[in-house]
XYZ file of C-alpha atoms in Angstrom:
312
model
C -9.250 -8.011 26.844
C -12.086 -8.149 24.113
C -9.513 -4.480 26.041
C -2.091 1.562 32.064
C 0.188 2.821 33.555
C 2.787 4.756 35.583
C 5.808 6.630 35.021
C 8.070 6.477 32.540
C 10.437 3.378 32.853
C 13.624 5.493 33.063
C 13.584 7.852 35.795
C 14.696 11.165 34.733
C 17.508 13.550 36.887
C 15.893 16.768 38.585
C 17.575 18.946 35.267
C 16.442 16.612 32.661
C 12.639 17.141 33.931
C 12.838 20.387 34.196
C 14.453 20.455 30.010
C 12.597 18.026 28.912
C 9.342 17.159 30.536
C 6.809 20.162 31.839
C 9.167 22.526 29.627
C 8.397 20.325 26.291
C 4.763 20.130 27.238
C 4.495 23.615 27.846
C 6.065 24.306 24.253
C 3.557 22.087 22.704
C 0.973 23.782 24.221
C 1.343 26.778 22.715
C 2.610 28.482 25.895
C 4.041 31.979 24.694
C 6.547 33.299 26.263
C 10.265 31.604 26.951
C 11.437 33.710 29.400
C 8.543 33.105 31.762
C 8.330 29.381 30.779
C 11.889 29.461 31.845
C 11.245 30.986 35.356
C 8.741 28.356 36.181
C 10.031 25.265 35.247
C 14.205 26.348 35.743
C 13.658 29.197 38.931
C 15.356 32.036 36.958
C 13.965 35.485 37.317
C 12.584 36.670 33.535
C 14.505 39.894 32.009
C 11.187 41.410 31.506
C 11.739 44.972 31.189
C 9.566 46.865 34.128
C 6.786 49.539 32.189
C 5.809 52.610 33.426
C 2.721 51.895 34.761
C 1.900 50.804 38.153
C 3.445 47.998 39.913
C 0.638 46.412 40.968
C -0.782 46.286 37.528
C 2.355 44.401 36.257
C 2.308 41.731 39.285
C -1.093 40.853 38.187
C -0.633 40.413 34.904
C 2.328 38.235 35.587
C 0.588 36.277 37.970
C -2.381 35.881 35.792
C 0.156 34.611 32.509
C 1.798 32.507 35.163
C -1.296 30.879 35.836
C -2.300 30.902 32.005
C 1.107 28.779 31.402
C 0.386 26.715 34.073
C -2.794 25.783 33.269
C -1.756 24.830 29.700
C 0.853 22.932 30.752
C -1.687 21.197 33.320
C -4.050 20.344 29.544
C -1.041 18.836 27.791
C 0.056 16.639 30.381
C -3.337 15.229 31.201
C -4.253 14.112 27.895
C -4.678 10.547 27.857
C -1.640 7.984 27.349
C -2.561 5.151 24.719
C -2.355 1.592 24.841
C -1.941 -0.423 22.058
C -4.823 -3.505 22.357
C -3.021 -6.653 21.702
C -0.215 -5.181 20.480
C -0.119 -2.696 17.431
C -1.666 -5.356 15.120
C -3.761 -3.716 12.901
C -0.289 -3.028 10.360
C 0.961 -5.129 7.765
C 3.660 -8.256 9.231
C 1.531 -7.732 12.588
C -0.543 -10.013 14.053
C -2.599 -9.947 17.612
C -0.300 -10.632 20.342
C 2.558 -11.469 18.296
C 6.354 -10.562 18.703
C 6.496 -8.053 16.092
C 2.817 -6.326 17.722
C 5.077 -5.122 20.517
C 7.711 -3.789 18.273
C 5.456 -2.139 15.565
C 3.634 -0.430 19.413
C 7.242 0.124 20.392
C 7.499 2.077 16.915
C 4.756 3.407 16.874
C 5.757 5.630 20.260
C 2.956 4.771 22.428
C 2.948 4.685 26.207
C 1.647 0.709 26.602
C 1.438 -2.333 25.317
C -1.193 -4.977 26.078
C -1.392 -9.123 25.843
C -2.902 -11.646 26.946
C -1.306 -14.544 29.368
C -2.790 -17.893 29.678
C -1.555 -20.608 31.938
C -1.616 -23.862 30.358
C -2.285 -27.331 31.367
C 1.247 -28.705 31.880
C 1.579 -25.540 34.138
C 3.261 -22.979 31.441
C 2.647 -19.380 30.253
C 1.314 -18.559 27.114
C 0.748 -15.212 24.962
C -3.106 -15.084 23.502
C -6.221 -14.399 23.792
C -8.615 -16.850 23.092
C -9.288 -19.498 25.015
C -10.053 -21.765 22.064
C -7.701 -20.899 19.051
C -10.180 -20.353 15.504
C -10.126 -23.094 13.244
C -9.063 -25.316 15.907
C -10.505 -27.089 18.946
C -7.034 -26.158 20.962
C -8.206 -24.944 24.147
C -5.308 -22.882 26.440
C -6.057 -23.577 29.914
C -6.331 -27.750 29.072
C -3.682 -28.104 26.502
C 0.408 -28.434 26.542
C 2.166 -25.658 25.928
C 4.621 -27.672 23.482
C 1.163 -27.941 20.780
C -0.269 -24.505 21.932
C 2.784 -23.213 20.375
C 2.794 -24.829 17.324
C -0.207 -22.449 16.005
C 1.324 -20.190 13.364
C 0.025 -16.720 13.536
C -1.270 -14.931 10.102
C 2.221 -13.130 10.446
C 4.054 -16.758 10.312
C 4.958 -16.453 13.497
C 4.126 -19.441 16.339
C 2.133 -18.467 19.682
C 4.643 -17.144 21.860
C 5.823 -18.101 25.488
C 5.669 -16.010 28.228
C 9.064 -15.930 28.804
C 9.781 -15.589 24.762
C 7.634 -12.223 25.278
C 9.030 -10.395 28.353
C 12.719 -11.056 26.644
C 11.783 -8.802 24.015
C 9.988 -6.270 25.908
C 13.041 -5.982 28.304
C 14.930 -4.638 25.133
C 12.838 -2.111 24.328
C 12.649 0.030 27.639
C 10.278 3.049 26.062
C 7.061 1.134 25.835
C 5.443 0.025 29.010
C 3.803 -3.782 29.362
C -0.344 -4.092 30.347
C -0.207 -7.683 30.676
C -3.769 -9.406 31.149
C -4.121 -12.553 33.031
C -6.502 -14.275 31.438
C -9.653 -16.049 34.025
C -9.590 -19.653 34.732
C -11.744 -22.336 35.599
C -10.212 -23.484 39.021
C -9.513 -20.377 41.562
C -6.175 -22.373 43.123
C -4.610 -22.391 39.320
C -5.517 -18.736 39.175
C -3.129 -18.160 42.466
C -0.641 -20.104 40.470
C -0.426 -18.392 37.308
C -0.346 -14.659 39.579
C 2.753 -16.659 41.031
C 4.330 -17.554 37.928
C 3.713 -14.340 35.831
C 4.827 -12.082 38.603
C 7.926 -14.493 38.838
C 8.453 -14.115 35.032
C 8.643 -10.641 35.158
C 10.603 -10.226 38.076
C 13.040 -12.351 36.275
C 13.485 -10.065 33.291
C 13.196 -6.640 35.702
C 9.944 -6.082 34.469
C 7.554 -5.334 37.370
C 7.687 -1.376 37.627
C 6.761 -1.315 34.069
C 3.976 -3.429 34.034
C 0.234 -3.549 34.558
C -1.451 -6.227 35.620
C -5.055 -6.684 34.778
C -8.150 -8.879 35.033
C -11.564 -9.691 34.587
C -11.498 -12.030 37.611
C -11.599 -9.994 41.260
C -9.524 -13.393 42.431
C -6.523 -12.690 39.933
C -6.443 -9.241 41.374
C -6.504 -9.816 44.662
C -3.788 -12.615 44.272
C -1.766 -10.106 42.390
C -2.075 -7.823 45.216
C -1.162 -10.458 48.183
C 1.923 -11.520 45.919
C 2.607 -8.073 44.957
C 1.594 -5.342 47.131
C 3.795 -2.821 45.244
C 2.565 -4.117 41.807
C -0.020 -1.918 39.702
C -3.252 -3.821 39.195
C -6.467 -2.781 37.490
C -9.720 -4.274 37.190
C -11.750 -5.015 34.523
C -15.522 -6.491 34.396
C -16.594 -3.403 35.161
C -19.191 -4.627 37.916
C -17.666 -2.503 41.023
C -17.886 1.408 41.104
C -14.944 2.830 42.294
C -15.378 3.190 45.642
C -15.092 -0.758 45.635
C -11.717 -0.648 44.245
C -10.273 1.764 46.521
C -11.321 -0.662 49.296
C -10.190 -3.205 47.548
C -6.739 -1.672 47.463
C -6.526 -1.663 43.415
C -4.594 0.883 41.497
C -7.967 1.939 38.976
C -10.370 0.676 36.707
C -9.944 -0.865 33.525
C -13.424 -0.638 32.021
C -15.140 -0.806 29.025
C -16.600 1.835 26.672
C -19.817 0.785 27.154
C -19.571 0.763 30.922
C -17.864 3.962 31.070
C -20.668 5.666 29.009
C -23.561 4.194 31.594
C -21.673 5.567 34.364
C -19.426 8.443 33.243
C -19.307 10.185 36.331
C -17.017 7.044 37.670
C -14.214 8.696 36.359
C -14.337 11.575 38.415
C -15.077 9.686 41.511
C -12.030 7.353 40.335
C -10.311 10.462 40.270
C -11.338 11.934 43.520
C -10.370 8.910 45.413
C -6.923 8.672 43.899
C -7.827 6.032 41.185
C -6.364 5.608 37.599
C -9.086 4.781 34.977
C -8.217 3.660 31.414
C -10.662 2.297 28.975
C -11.270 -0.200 26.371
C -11.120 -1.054 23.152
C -11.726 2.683 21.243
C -11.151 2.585 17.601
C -13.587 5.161 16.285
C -12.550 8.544 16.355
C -15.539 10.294 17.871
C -15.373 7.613 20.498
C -11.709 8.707 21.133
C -12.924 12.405 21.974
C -15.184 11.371 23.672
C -13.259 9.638 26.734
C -10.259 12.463 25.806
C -13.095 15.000 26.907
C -14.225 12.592 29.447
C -10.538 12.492 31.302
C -9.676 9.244 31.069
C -5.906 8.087 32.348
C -5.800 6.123 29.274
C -7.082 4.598 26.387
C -6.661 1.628 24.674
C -7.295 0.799 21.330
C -6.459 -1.624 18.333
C -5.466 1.933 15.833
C -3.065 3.766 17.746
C -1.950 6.108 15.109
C -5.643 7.306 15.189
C -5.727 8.193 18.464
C -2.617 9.724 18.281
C -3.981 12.184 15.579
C -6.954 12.761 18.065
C -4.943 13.640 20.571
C -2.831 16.154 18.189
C -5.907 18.428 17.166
């Protein structure tokens, strides 16, 4: 992407949501008091003692901090989740779409990673983003994987495979994958790499925690024949939303740019059960912007920015 999204990849019991998830928000949001935090999210009735005025003046102020909590609550969780653009590269040892990307995102505690997936000539899988690698005429989609992945990155490390990638993201279950499939020049090889990427990560036990997106409508759509269950977002930003409901796509994937020509596609995403996340936002008033906006997500190349956004 020159720029998702689900639930968390360990599902939590019934008691540990109730402890740990709405509860925790609720705390962070300033919500005031315990007891009544404790009645909504764990069903015990609050030891508040009962005044001496009238009843019906007491209901309605519970009721009305009730709704007060609940509403906070309802803020905190609908901040946006952040997604780490290439990786968290942008930190010394890192590089873009490199091993150590994923674990400095991993680090980092954000909700997503993203990379880049090419398929290569002699039919292999490849992380990066370019399709011609600078300072050489290597082109992805018409060379062998064997020399593609003899580029050293400016970390030292060499292009990695596919495969090499999704072993290391099954080991670190926290941080959920946005893999890109990157377009190609023949619409039959496309079908093949949706093929062999959703094989690769159905290998490692990787589908419910990835994304899969792309600029090409025919990458989607083969994701969504292969996979009907699989999450899959779109990302030229051509089609208004009502286009990707019909096209039976999870959301939108968009750019800033796009998003700020037509802002009101992210209610309308919204209303029509859509996810929208957006791409690639690394100045802060940008960030508020799309936090104020209501995007699902945002992804961006400084994470820990956005993450102090998000904290004010």
């Amino acid at each position: 992407m020159n720029g998702h999204i689900s639930a968390p990849a360990v599902r939590q019991s019934p008691q540990a949501v109730r402890s740990g998830g709405i509860f925790a928000e609720m705390q962070h949001a300033g919500a005031g008091n315990p007891e009544i935090i404790g009645y909504i999210c764990n069903g015990f009735t609050p030891s508040v003692p009962k005044p001496a005025h009238n009843e019906q003046s007491t209901m309605t102020q519970k009721l009305l901090l009730t709704a007060s909590l609940l509403f906070a609550a309802a803020s905190a969780l609908a901040q946006p989740k952040i997604i780490a653009h290439r990786g968290y590269w942008t930190v010394p040892g890192s590089a873009q779409n490199s091993l150590a990307s994923f674990t400095k995102a991993d680090s980092c505690g954000v909700f997503g990673s993203e990379i880049d997936v090419w398929l290569t000539a002699d039919d292999r899988l490849i992380v990066n983003h370019d399709r011609i690698y600078r300072g050489t005429d290597i082109d992805m989609e018409r060379s062998k994987a064997r020399e593609i992945q003899l580029i050293v990155l400016p970390n030292g490390e060499n292009i990695p495979s596919l495969d090499e990638y999704l072993e290391l993201v099954a080991s670190k279950p926290a941080t959920r994958l946005v893999l890109e499939m990157k377009s190609l020049s023949d619409l039959n090889r496309e079908d093949l790499a949706a093929r062999k990427i959703v094989q690769a990560l159905k290998k490692h036990e990787l589908m419910e925690r990835t994304d899969l997106i792309a600029f090409s409508i025919n990458a989607c759509l083969a994701f969504r024949k292969i996979a009907p269950d699989a999450r899959v977002f779109y990302l030229n930003g051509d089609l208004p939303p009502q286009s990707i409901r019909d096209l039976g796509l999870t959301g939108i994937d968009y750019s800033g740019e796009v998003l700020r020509q037509n802002p009101e596609w992210v209610k309308q995403a919204h209303d029509l059960g859509l996810e929208v996340n957006v791409w690639t936002i690394d100045k802060s008033e940008d960030m508020r912007y799309f936090i104020n906006l209501g995007v699902d997500y945002i992804t961006t190349d400084y994470p820990e920015l956005l993450q102090q956004q998000l904290s004010r």
